[in-house]
JSON list of C-alpha atoms in Angstrom, two decimals:
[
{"chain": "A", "resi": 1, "resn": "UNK", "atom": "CA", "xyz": [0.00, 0.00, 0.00]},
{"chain": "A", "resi": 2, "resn": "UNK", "atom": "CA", "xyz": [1.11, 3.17, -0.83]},
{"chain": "A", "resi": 3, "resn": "UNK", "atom": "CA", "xyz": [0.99, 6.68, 1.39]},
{"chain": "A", "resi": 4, "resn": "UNK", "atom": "CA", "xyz": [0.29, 9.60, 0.16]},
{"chain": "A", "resi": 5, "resn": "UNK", "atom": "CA", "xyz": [1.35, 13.24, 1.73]},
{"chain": "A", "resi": 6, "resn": "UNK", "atom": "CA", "xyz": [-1.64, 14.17, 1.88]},
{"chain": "A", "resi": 7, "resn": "UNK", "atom": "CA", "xyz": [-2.42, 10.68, 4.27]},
{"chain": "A", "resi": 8, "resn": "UNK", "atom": "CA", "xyz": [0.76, 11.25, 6.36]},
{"chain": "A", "resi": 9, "resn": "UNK", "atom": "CA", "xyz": [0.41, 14.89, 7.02]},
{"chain": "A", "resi": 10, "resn": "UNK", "atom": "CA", "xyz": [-2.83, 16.10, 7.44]},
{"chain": "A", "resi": 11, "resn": "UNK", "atom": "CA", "xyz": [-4.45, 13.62, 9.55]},
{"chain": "A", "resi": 12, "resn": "UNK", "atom": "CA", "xyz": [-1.69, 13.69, 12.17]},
{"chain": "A", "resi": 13, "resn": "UNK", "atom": "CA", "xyz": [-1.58, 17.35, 12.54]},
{"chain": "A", "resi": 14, "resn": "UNK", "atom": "CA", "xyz": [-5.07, 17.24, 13.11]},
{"chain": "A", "resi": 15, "resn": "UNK", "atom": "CA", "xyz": [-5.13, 14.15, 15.19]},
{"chain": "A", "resi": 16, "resn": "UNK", "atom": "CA", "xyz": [-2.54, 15.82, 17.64]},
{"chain": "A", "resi": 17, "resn": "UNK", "atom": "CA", "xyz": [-3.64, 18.89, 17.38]},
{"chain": "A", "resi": 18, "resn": "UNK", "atom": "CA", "xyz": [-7.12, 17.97, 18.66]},
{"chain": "A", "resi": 19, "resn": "UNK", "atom": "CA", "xyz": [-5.24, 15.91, 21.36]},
{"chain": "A", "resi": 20, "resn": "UNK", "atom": "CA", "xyz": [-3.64, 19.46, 22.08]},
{"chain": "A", "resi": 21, "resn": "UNK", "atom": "CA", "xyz": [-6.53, 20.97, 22.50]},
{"chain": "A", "resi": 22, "resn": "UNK", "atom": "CA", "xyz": [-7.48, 18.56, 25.31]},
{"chain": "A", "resi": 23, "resn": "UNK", "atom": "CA", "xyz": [-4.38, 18.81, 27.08]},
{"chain": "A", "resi": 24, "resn": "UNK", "atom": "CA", "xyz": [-5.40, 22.55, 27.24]},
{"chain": "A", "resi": 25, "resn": "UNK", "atom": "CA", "xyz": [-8.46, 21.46, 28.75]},
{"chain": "A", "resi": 26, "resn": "UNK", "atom": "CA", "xyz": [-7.38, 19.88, 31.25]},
{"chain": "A", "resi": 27, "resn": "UNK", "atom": "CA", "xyz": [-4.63, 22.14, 32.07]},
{"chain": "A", "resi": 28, "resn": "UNK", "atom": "CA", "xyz": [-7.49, 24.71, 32.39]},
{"chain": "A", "resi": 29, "resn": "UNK", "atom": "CA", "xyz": [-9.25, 22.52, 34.93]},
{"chain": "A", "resi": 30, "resn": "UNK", "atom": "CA", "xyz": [-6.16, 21.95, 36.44]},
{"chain": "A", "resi": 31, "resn": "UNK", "atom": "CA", "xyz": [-5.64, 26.03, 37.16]},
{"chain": "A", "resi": 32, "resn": "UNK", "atom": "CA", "xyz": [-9.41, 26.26, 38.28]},
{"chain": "A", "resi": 33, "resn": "UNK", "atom": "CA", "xyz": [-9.01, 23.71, 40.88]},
{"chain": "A", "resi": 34, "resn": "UNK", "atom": "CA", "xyz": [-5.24, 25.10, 42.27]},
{"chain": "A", "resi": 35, "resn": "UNK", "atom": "CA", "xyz": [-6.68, 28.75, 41.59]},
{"chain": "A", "resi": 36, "resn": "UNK", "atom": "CA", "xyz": [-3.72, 29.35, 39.29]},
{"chain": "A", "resi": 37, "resn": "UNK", "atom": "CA", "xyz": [-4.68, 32.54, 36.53]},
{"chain": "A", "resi": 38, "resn": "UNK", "atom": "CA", "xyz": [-4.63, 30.53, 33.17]},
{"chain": "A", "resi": 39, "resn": "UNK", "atom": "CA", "xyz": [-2.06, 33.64, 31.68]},
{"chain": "A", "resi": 40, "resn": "UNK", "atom": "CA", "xyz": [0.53, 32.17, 34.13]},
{"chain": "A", "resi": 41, "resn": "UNK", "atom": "CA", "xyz": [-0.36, 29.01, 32.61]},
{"chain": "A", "resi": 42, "resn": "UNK", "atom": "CA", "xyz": [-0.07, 30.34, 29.13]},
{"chain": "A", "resi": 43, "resn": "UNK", "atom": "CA", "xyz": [3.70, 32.36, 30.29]},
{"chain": "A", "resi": 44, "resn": "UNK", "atom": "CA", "xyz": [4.96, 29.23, 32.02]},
{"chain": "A", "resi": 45, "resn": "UNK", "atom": "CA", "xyz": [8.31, 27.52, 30.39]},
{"chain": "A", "resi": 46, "resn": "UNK", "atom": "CA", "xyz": [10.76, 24.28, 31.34]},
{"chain": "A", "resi": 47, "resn": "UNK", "atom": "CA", "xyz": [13.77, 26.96, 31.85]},
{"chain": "A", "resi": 48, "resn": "UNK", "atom": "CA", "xyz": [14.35, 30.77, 31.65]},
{"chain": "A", "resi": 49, "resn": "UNK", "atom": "CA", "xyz": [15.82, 30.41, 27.85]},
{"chain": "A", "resi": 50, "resn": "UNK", "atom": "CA", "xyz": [13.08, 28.01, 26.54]},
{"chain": "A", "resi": 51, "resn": "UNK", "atom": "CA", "xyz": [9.72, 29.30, 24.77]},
{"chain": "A", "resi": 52, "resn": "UNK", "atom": "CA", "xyz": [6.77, 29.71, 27.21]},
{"chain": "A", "resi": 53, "resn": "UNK", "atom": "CA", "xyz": [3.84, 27.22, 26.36]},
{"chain": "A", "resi": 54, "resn": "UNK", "atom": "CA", "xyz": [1.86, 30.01, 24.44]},
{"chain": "A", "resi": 55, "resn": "UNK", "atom": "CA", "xyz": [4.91, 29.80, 21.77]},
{"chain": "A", "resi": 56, "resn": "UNK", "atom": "CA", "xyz": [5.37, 26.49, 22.02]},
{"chain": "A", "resi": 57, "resn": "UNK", "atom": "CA", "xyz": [1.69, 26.17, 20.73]},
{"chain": "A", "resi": 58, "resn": "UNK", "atom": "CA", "xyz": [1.92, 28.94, 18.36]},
{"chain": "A", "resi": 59, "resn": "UNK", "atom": "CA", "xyz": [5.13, 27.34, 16.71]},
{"chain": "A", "resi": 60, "resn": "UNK", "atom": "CA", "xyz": [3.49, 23.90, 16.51]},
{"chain": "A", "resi": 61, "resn": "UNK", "atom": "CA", "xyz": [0.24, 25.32, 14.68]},
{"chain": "A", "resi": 62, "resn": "UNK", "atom": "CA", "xyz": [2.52, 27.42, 12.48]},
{"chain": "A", "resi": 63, "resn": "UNK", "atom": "CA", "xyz": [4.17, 24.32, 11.57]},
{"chain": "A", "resi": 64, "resn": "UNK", "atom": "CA", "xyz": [1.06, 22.21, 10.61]},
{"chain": "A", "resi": 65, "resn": "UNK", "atom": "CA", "xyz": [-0.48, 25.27, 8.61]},
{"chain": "A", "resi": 66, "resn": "UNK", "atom": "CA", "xyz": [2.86, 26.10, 6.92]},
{"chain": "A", "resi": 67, "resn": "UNK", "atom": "CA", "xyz": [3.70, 23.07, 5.43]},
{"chain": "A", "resi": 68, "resn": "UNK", "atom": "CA", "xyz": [0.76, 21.52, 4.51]},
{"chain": "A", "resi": 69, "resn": "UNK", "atom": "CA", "xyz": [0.52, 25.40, 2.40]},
{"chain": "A", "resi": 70, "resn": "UNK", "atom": "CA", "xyz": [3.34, 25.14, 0.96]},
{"chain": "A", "resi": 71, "resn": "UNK", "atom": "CA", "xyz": [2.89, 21.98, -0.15]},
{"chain": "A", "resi": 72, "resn": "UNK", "atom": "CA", "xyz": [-0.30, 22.83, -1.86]},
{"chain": "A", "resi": 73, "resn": "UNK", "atom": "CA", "xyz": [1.26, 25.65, -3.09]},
{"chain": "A", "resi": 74, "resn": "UNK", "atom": "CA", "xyz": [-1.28, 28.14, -1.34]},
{"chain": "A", "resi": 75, "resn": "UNK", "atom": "CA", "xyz": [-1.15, 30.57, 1.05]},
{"chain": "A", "resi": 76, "resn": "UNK", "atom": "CA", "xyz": [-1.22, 29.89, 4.70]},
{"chain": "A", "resi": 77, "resn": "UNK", "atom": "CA", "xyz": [-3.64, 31.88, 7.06]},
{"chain": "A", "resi": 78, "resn": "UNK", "atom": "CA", "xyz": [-1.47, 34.62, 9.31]},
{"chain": "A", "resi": 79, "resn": "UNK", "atom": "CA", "xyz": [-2.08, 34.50, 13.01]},
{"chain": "A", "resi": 80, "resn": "UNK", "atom": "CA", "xyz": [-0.94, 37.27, 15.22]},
{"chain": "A", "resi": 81, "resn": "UNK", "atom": "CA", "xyz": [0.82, 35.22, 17.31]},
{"chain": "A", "resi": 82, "resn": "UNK", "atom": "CA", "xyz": [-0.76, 37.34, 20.61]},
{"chain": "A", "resi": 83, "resn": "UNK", "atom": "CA", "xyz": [-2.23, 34.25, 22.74]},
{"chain": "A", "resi": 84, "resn": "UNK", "atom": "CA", "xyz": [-1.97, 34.64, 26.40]},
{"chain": "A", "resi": 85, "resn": "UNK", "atom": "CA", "xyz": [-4.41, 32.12, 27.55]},
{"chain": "A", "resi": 86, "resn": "UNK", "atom": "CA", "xyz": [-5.55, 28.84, 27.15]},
{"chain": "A", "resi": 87, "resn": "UNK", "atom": "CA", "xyz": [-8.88, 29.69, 25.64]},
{"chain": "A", "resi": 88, "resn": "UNK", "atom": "CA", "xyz": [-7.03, 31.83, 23.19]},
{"chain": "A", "resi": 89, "resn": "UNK", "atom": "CA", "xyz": [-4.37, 28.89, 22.24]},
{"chain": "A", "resi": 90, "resn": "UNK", "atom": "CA", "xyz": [-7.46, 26.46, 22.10]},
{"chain": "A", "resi": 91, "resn": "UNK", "atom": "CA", "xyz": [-8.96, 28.72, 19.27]},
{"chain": "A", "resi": 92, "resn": "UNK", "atom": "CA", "xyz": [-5.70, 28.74, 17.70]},
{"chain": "A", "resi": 93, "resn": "UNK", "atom": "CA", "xyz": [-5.82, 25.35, 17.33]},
{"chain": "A", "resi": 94, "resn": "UNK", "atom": "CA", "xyz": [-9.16, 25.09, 16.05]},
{"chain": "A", "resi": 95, "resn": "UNK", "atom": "CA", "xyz": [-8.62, 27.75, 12.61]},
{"chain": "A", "resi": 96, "resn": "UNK", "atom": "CA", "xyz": [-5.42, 25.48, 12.29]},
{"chain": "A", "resi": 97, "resn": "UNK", "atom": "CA", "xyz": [-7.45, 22.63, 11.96]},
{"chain": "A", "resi": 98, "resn": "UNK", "atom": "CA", "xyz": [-10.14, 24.33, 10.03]},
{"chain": "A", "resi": 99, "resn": "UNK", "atom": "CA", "xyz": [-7.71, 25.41, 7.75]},
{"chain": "A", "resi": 100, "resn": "UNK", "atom": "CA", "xyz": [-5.83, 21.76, 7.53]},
{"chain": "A", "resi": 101, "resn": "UNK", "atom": "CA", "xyz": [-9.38, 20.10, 6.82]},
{"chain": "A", "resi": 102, "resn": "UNK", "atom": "CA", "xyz": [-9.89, 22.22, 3.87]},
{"chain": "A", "resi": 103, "resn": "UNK", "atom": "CA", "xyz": [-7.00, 21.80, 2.17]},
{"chain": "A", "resi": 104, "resn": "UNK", "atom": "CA", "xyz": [-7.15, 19.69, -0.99]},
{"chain": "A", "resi": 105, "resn": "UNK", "atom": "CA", "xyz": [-5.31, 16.64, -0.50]},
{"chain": "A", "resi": 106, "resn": "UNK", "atom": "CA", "xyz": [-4.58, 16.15, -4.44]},
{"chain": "A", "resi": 107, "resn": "UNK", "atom": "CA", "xyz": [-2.69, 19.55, -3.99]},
{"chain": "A", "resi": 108, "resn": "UNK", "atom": "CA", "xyz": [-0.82, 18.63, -1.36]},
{"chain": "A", "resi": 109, "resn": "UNK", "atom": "CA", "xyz": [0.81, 15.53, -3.10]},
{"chain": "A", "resi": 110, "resn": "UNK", "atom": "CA", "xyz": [1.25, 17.32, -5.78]},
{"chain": "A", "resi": 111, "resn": "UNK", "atom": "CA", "xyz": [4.22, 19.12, -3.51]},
{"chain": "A", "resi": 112, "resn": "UNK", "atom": "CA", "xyz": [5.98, 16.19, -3.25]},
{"chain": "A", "resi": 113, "resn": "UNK", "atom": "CA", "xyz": [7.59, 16.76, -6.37]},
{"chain": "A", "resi": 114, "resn": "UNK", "atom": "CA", "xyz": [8.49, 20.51, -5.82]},
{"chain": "A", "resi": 115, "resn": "UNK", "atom": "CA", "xyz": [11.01, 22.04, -4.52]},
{"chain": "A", "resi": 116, "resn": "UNK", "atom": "CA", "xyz": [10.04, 24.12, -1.28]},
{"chain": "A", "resi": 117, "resn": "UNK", "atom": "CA", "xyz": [11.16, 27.35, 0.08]},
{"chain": "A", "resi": 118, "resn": "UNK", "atom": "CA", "xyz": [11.05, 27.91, 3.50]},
{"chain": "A", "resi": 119, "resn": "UNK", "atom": "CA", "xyz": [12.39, 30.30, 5.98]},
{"chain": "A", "resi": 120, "resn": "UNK", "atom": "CA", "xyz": [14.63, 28.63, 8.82]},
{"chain": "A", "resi": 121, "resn": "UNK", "atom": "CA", "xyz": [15.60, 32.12, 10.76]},
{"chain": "A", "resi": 122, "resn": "UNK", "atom": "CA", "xyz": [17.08, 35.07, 8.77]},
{"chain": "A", "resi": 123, "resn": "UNK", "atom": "CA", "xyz": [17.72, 32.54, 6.17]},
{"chain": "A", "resi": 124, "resn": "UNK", "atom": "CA", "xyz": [15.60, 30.77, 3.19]},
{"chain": "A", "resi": 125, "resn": "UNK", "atom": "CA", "xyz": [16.44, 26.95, 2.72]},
{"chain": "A", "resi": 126, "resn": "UNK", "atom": "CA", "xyz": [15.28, 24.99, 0.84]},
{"chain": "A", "resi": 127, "resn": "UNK", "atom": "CA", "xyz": [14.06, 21.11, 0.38]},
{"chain": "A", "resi": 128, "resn": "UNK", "atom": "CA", "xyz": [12.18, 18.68, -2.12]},
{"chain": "A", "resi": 129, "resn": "UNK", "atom": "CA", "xyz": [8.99, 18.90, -0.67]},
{"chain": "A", "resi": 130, "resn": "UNK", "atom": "CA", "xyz": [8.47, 14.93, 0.27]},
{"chain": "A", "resi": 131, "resn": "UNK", "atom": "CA", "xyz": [12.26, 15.31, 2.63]},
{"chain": "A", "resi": 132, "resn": "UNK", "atom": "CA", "xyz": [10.45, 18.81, 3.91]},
{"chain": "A", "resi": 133, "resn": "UNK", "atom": "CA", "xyz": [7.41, 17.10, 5.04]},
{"chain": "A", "resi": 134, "resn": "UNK", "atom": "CA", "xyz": [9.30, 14.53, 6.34]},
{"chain": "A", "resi": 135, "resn": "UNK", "atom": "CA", "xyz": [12.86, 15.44, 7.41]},
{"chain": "A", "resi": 136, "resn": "UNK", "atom": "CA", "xyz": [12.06, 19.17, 8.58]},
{"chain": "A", "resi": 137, "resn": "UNK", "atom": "CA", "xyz": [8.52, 19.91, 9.26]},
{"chain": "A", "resi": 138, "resn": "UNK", "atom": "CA", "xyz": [6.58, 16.66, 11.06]},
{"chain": "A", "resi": 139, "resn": "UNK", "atom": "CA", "xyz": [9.43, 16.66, 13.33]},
{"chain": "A", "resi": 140, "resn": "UNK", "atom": "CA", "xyz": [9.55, 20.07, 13.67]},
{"chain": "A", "resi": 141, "resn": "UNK", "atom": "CA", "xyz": [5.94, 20.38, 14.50]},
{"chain": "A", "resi": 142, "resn": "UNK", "atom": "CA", "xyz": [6.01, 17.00, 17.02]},
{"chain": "A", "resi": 143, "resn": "UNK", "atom": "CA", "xyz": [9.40, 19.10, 19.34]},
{"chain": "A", "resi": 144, "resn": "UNK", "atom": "CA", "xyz": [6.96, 21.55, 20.05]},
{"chain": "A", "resi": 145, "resn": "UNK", "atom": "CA", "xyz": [3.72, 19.41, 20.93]},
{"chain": "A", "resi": 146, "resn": "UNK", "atom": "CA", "xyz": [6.47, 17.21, 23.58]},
{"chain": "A", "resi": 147, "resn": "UNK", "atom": "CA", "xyz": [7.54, 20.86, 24.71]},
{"chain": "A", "resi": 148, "resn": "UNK", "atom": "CA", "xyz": [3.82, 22.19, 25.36]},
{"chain": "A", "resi": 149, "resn": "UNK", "atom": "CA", "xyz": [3.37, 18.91, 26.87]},
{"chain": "A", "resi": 150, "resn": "UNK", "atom": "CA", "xyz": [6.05, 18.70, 28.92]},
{"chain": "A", "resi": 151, "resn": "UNK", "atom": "CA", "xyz": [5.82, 22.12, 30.29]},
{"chain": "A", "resi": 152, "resn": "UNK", "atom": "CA", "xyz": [2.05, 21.00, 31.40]},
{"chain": "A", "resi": 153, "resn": "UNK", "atom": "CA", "xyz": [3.57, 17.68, 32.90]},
{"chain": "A", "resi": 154, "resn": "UNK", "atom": "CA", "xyz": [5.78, 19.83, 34.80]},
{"chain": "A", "resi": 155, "resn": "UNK", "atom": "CA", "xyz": [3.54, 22.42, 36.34]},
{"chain": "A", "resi": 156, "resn": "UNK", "atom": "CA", "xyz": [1.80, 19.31, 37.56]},
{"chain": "A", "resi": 157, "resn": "UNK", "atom": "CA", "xyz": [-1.21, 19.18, 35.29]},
{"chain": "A", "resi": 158, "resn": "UNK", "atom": "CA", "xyz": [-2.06, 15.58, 35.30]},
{"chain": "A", "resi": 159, "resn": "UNK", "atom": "CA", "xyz": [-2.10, 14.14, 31.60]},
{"chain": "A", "resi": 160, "resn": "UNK", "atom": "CA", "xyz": [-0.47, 11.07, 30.48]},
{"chain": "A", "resi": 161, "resn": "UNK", "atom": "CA", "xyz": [0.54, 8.96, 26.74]},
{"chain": "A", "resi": 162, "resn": "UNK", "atom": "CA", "xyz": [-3.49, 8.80, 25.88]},
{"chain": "A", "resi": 163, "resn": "UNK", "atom": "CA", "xyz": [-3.42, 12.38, 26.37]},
{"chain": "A", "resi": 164, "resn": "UNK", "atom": "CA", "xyz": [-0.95, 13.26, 23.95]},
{"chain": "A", "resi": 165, "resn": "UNK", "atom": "CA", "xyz": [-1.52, 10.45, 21.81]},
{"chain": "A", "resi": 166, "resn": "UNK", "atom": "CA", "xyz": [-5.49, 11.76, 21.20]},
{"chain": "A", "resi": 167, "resn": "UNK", "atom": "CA", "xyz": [-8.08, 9.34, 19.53]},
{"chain": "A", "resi": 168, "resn": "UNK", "atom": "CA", "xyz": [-5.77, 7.06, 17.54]},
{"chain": "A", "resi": 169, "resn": "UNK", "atom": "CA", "xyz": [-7.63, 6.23, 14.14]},
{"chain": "A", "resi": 170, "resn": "UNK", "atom": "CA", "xyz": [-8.60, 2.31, 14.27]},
{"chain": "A", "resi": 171, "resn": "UNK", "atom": "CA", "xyz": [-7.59, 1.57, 16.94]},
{"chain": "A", "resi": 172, "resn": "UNK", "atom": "CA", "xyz": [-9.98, -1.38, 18.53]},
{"chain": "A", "resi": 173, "resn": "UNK", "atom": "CA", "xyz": [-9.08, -4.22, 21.56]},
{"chain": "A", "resi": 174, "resn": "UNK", "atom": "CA", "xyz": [-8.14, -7.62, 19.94]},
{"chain": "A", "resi": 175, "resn": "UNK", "atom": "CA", "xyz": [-10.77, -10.00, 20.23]}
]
């Protein structure tokens, strides 16, 4: 059986996106019950010279959005990157997902075969677009949904693998 792009990308950025979204959730019950402000949440890091969760979020959903646009060869939505709360990451998430749902899939594939410009810092680099998909931006995007996780973990919110793992497609008990 062959995989397409289109099957290896999109439904995994959604997947853990959506399992993102719950961590938030609970990491939002978490601050009602200990009577922590979710902006301290939202500002908390691992260490002083690591991104806060807010960017860690921000990155992640900037990574599913770009590359599954450039890919397609359209143009990604722009988000402000101003999220200081969990409600406001949580929406985040949700027009990234909107977004990667409407996406056509033929398009994507398509980028496979292209070569894809992409900015890593000051600099533009650039990639065939199946080794960018798979070499650069999946693992890009997955660092920062372990760092958002981790920096829950940490502040004791208490979430586990089925957490971050999300609704796994087909995945049933053996009889």
């Amino acid at each position: 059986m062959t995989l397409s792009l289109s099957e290896i990308s999109v439904p995994v950025f959604v997947r853990t996106l959506e399992a993102l979204s719950g961590v938030l959730d609970k990491a939002a019950g978490h601050c009602a019950a200990k009577k922590i402000d979710p902006a301290v949440m939202a500002a908390t890091r691992l260490i002083p010279d690591m991104f806060a969760l807010s960017r860690q979020v921000q990155i992640a959903c900037d990574f599913a959005k770009n590359a599954t646009a450039r890919l397609a060869g359209v143009e990604a939505p722009r988000f402000e990157d101003d999220e200081t709360t969990l409600d406001q990451l949580k929406a985040r998430i949700a027009k990234t997902v909107d977004f990667l749902r409407n996406v056509d899939a033929a398009a994507i594939d398509a980028g496979g075969s292209r070569q894809i410009v992409f900015p890593v810092g000051p600099n533009k680099m650039q990639m065939g677009g199946t080794n960018y998909l798979v070499h650069f931006a999946m693992p890009n995007f997955h660092f920062h949904i372990v760092a958002a996780y981790a920096i829950l973990r940490a502040a004791g919110v208490e979430i586990g693998k089925r957490d971050f793992m999300g609704a796994v497609p087909d995945f049933l008990p053996a009889a």
